[in-house]
Amino acid sequence: MIYLIIFLFLNAKILNKVVATVDGEPIFLSELNSRARPIIEEYSKIVNPEELKKKEKDIKEEILNQMIEEKLLLQEAKRKGIRVSEREVDEGIAEIKSRFKSEKEYQEELKRQGLTPSKMRENIREQLMIIKLIDMEVKSKIENPTDKELEEFYKNNKEMMWEPEKVRVRHIFIKVSSTTPKEVARKKAIKILKLAKEGEDFSELARKYSDAPSKVNGGDLGFFARGEMTPEFEKVAFSLNVGEISDIVETENGFHIIKCIGKKAREKRSFEDVKEDLRSYIFRLRFEDSYNKYIRRLRDKAVIKINEDAIE
């Protein structure tokens, strides 16, 4: 029993190792791991174990940077006396719950992320404080672009006004993994391809057999342009006619079967067509620039220490 107590104590110390401090406030390894876990789990569905191992540190470093930013913003919100009411927190939780099919599904997601209802409530309160701060200190100070500025941008960025050629596909992905070696995955893909070519419903085959997250949508990836998918996948997708099913397509992580379900030709959009999109785009550029400058100012004023060894 004494060994078990010592083990649990040491394990707790490891999990609660400080990975960073922001003006003396700690960010713990357990918090970082909790935030990173769902993202790493999603990556594990589409990349092989070796690739996942390389990616894990990058994911954790990116999330830690986000957590440092959040800590800076929250500290600033508190300094400025920003408050969030219980009603606002209730509305925030209700909005998040509305994205789930049931209360049970919502509670399961909290559990998956290692969150208690009270911790979730605290997180919502802090996020709302940060949103109010950004609205007050950044967003409210940005000018909306005028129609004249929009027209000038349209004239000076003609290539951007072309809607690129796009294709819409469904796909079935068979992942290569330690439990499904390459040849086993290939044979499985060949069997599924035979069923698809014989006329079985492609979307149902995707729901039943695909290892990709898109299986819930029957393998539908929506419309995408060139450069958005892996080269091997993209080359085949754009070569298919609507309704046509590809042969087996091998990529780094497994095998794909692709069915083309739609195509859009390249076309130029008129100023009136893109006017409001341009307004949103330019405002977003201004917002991002202002936000980044604001964060840099907060970083410059703060004392930030990162324990690189703890992220390993």
PDB file of N, CA, C and O in Angstrom, residues 160-194:
ATOM      1  N   MET A 160      -7.518  37.969 -56.868  1.00  0.00           N
ATOM      2  CA  MET A 160      -8.270  37.471 -55.714  1.00  0.00           C
ATOM      3  C   MET A 160      -9.761  37.362 -55.999  1.00  0.00           C
ATOM      4  O   MET A 160     -10.495  36.684 -55.284  1.00  0.00           O
ATOM      5  N   MET A 161     -10.222  38.070 -57.041  1.00  0.00           N
ATOM      6  CA  MET A 161     -11.655  38.115 -57.328  1.00  0.00           C
ATOM      7  C   MET A 161     -12.129  36.924 -58.158  1.00  0.00           C
ATOM      8  O   MET A 161     -13.299  36.803 -58.481  1.00  0.00           O
ATOM      9  N   TRP A 162     -11.192  36.067 -58.496  1.00  0.00           N
ATOM     10  CA  TRP A 162     -11.557  34.852 -59.219  1.00  0.00           C
ATOM     11  C   TRP A 162     -11.871  33.739 -58.231  1.00  0.00           C
ATOM     12  O   TRP A 162     -11.105  33.482 -57.310  1.00  0.00           O
ATOM     13  N   GLU A 163     -13.010  33.121 -58.419  1.00  0.00           N
ATOM     14  CA  GLU A 163     -13.359  31.938 -57.632  1.00  0.00           C
ATOM     15  C   GLU A 163     -12.660  30.753 -58.289  1.00  0.00           C
ATOM     16  O   GLU A 163     -12.879  30.475 -59.467  1.00  0.00           O
ATOM     17  N   PRO A 164     -11.761  30.055 -57.575  1.00  0.00           N
ATOM     18  CA  PRO A 164     -11.002  28.973 -58.217  1.00  0.00           C
ATOM     19  C   PRO A 164     -11.869  27.768 -58.562  1.00  0.00           C
ATOM     20  O   PRO A 164     -12.971  27.602 -58.033  1.00  0.00           O
ATOM     21  N   GLU A 165     -11.347  26.963 -59.460  1.00  0.00           N
ATOM     22  CA  GLU A 165     -12.006  25.696 -59.771  1.00  0.00           C
ATOM     23  C   GLU A 165     -12.092  24.870 -58.493  1.00  0.00           C
ATOM     24  O   GLU A 165     -11.140  24.809 -57.711  1.00  0.00           O
ATOM     25  N   LYS A 166     -13.253  24.260 -58.282  1.00  0.00           N
ATOM     26  CA  LYS A 166     -13.435  23.458 -57.069  1.00  0.00           C
ATOM     27  C   LYS A 166     -14.079  22.117 -57.404  1.00  0.00           C
ATOM     28  O   LYS A 166     -14.766  21.982 -58.420  1.00  0.00           O
ATOM     29  N   VAL A 167     -13.846  21.168 -56.531  1.00  0.00           N
ATOM     30  CA  VAL A 167     -14.451  19.849 -56.691  1.00  0.00           C
ATOM     31  C   VAL A 167     -15.013  19.412 -55.342  1.00  0.00           C
ATOM     32  O   VAL A 167     -14.490  19.792 -54.290  1.00  0.00           O
ATOM     33  N   ARG A 168     -16.089  18.652 -55.397  1.00  0.00           N
ATOM     34  CA  ARG A 168     -16.687  18.118 -54.170  1.00  0.00           C
ATOM     35  C   ARG A 168     -16.669  16.597 -54.254  1.00  0.00           C
ATOM     36  O   ARG A 168     -17.099  16.029 -55.260  1.00  0.00           O
ATOM     37  N   VAL A 169     -16.159  15.968 -53.207  1.00  0.00           N
ATOM     38  CA  VAL A 169     -16.057  14.507 -53.234  1.00  0.00           C
ATOM     39  C   VAL A 169     -16.527  13.888 -51.924  1.00  0.00           C
ATOM     40  O   VAL A 169     -16.566  14.544 -50.883  1.00  0.00           O
ATOM     41  N   ARG A 170     -16.874  12.613 -52.022  1.00  0.00           N
ATOM     42  CA  ARG A 170     -16.987  11.755 -50.849  1.00  0.00           C
ATOM     43  C   ARG A 170     -15.771  10.837 -50.887  1.00  0.00           C
ATOM     44  O   ARG A 170     -15.270  10.517 -51.973  1.00  0.00           O
ATOM     45  N   HIS A 171     -15.291  10.428 -49.723  1.00  0.00           N
ATOM     46  CA  HIS A 171     -14.178   9.482 -49.744  1.00  0.00           C
ATOM     47  C   HIS A 171     -14.309   8.480 -48.609  1.00  0.00           C
ATOM     48  O   HIS A 171     -14.968   8.725 -47.595  1.00  0.00           O
ATOM     49  N   ILE A 172     -13.670   7.342 -48.823  1.00  0.00           N
ATOM     50  CA  ILE A 172     -13.566   6.297 -47.800  1.00  0.00           C
ATOM     51  C   ILE A 172     -12.080   6.124 -47.529  1.00  0.00           C
ATOM     52  O   ILE A 172     -11.302   5.898 -48.460  1.00  0.00           O
ATOM     53  N   PHE A 173     -11.694   6.280 -46.274  1.00  0.00           N
ATOM     54  CA  PHE A 173     -10.279   6.214 -45.901  1.00  0.00           C
ATOM     55  C   PHE A 173     -10.026   5.000 -45.021  1.00  0.00           C
ATOM     56  O   PHE A 173     -10.704   4.802 -44.013  1.00  0.00           O
ATOM     57  N   ILE A 174      -9.060   4.184 -45.417  1.00  0.00           N
ATOM     58  CA  ILE A 174      -8.640   3.040 -44.610  1.00  0.00           C
ATOM     59  C   ILE A 174      -7.240   3.347 -44.094  1.00  0.00           C
ATOM     60  O   ILE A 174      -6.284   3.435 -44.865  1.00  0.00           O
ATOM     61  N   LYS A 175      -7.146   3.522 -42.786  1.00  0.00           N
ATOM     62  CA  LYS A 175      -5.897   3.960 -42.166  1.00  0.00           C
ATOM     63  C   LYS A 175      -4.937   2.795 -41.934  1.00  0.00           C
ATOM     64  O   LYS A 175      -5.340   1.718 -41.503  1.00  0.00           O
ATOM     65  N   VAL A 176      -3.658   3.039 -42.222  1.00  0.00           N
ATOM     66  CA  VAL A 176      -2.603   2.078 -41.892  1.00  0.00           C
ATOM     67  C   VAL A 176      -2.153   2.375 -40.467  1.00  0.00           C
ATOM     68  O   VAL A 176      -1.873   3.524 -40.118  1.00  0.00           O
ATOM     69  N   SER A 177      -2.116   1.342 -39.634  1.00  0.00           N
ATOM     70  CA  SER A 177      -1.720   1.533 -38.235  1.00  0.00           C
ATOM     71  C   SER A 177      -1.042   0.272 -37.725  1.00  0.00           C
ATOM     72  O   SER A 177      -0.885  -0.709 -38.460  1.00  0.00           O
ATOM     73  N   SER A 178      -0.671   0.298 -36.455  1.00  0.00           N
ATOM     74  CA  SER A 178      -0.024  -0.876 -35.859  1.00  0.00           C
ATOM     75  C   SER A 178      -0.973  -2.070 -35.819  1.00  0.00           C
ATOM     76  O   SER A 178      -0.551  -3.219 -35.878  1.00  0.00           O
ATOM     77  N   THR A 179      -2.275  -1.788 -35.730  1.00  0.00           N
ATOM     78  CA  THR A 179      -3.264  -2.880 -35.704  1.00  0.00           C
ATOM     79  C   THR A 179      -3.781  -3.229 -37.097  1.00  0.00           C
ATOM     80  O   THR A 179      -4.397  -4.274 -37.289  1.00  0.00           O
ATOM     81  N   THR A 180      -3.552  -2.328 -38.062  1.00  0.00           N
ATOM     82  CA  THR A 180      -3.950  -2.587 -39.457  1.00  0.00           C
ATOM     83  C   THR A 180      -2.750  -2.336 -40.363  1.00  0.00           C
ATOM     84  O   THR A 180      -2.561  -1.223 -40.867  1.00  0.00           O
ATOM     85  N   PRO A 181      -1.896  -3.350 -40.558  1.00  0.00           N
ATOM     86  CA  PRO A 181      -0.714  -3.189 -41.417  1.00  0.00           C
ATOM     87  C   PRO A 181      -1.101  -2.796 -42.847  1.00  0.00           C
ATOM     88  O   PRO A 181      -2.257  -2.956 -43.261  1.00  0.00           O
ATOM     89  N   LYS A 182      -0.119  -2.320 -43.583  1.00  0.00           N
ATOM     90  CA  LYS A 182      -0.358  -1.769 -44.919  1.00  0.00           C
ATOM     91  C   LYS A 182      -1.089  -2.739 -45.846  1.00  0.00           C
ATOM     92  O   LYS A 182      -2.066  -2.366 -46.499  1.00  0.00           O
ATOM     93  N   GLU A 183      -0.638  -3.981 -45.909  1.00  0.00           N
ATOM     94  CA  GLU A 183      -1.260  -4.933 -46.837  1.00  0.00           C
ATOM     95  C   GLU A 183      -2.676  -5.304 -46.412  1.00  0.00           C
ATOM     96  O   GLU A 183      -3.548  -5.539 -47.250  1.00  0.00           O
ATOM     97  N   VAL A 184      -2.908  -5.354 -45.105  1.00  0.00           N
ATOM     98  CA  VAL A 184      -4.261  -5.630 -44.602  1.00  0.00           C
ATOM     99  C   VAL A 184      -5.188  -4.481 -44.980  1.00  0.00           C
ATOM    100  O   VAL A 184      -6.320  -4.689 -45.435  1.00  0.00           O
ATOM    101  N   ALA A 185      -4.692  -3.242 -44.800  1.00  0.00           N
ATOM    102  CA  ALA A 185      -5.483  -2.059 -45.151  1.00  0.00           C
ATOM    103  C   ALA A 185      -5.769  -2.018 -46.647  1.00  0.00           C
ATOM    104  O   ALA A 185      -6.885  -1.691 -47.076  1.00  0.00           O
ATOM    105  N   ARG A 186      -4.764  -2.371 -47.459  1.00  0.00           N
ATOM    106  CA  ARG A 186      -4.943  -2.361 -48.914  1.00  0.00           C
ATOM    107  C   ARG A 186      -6.028  -3.365 -49.337  1.00  0.00           C
ATOM    108  O   ARG A 186      -6.908  -3.050 -50.144  1.00  0.00           O
ATOM    109  N   LYS A 187      -5.967  -4.572 -48.778  1.00  0.00           N
ATOM    110  CA  LYS A 187      -6.955  -5.606 -49.122  1.00  0.00           C
ATOM    111  C   LYS A 187      -8.365  -5.176 -48.715  1.00  0.00           C
ATOM    112  O   LYS A 187      -9.339  -5.410 -49.431  1.00  0.00           O
ATOM    113  N   LYS A 188      -8.462  -4.523 -47.548  1.00  0.00           N
ATOM    114  CA  LYS A 188      -9.763  -4.032 -47.088  1.00  0.00           C
ATOM    115  C   LYS A 188     -10.298  -2.975 -48.055  1.00  0.00           C
ATOM    116  O   LYS A 188     -11.480  -2.985 -48.420  1.00  0.00           O
ATOM    117  N   ALA A 189      -9.411  -2.067 -48.493  1.00  0.00           N
ATOM    118  CA  ALA A 189      -9.809  -1.010 -49.427  1.00  0.00           C
ATOM    119  C   ALA A 189     -10.269  -1.601 -50.758  1.00  0.00           C
ATOM    120  O   ALA A 189     -11.248  -1.136 -51.356  1.00  0.00           O
ATOM    121  N   ILE A 190      -9.576  -2.630 -51.229  1.00  0.00           N
ATOM    122  CA  ILE A 190      -9.935  -3.279 -52.501  1.00  0.00           C
ATOM    123  C   ILE A 190     -11.336  -3.889 -52.414  1.00  0.00           C
ATOM    124  O   ILE A 190     -12.147  -3.771 -53.340  1.00  0.00           O
ATOM    125  N   LYS A 191     -11.642  -4.533 -51.285  1.00  0.00           N
ATOM    126  CA  LYS A 191     -12.973  -5.133 -51.099  1.00  0.00           C
ATOM    127  C   LYS A 191     -14.068  -4.067 -51.097  1.00  0.00           C
ATOM    128  O   LYS A 191     -15.136  -4.241 -51.690  1.00  0.00           O
ATOM    129  N   ILE A 192     -13.788  -2.944 -50.423  1.00  0.00           N
ATOM    130  CA  ILE A 192     -14.780  -1.858 -50.359  1.00  0.00           C
ATOM    131  C   ILE A 192     -14.962  -1.227 -51.733  1.00  0.00           C
ATOM    132  O   ILE A 192     -16.084  -0.901 -52.138  1.00  0.00           O
ATOM    133  N   LEU A 193     -13.851  -1.062 -52.472  1.00  0.00           N
ATOM    134  CA  LEU A 193     -13.927  -0.505 -53.825  1.00  0.00           C
ATOM    135  C   LEU A 193     -14.816  -1.373 -54.711  1.00  0.00           C
ATOM    136  O   LEU A 193     -15.629  -0.858 -55.488  1.00  0.00           O
ATOM    137  N   LYS A 194     -14.684  -2.680 -54.585  1.00  0.00           N
ATOM    138  CA  LYS A 194     -15.502  -3.610 -55.376  1.00  0.00           C
ATOM    139  C   LYS A 194     -16.990  -3.389 -55.086  1.00  0.00           C
ATOM    140  O   LYS A 194     -17.814  -3.331 -56.001  1.00  0.00           O
TER     141      LYS A 194
END
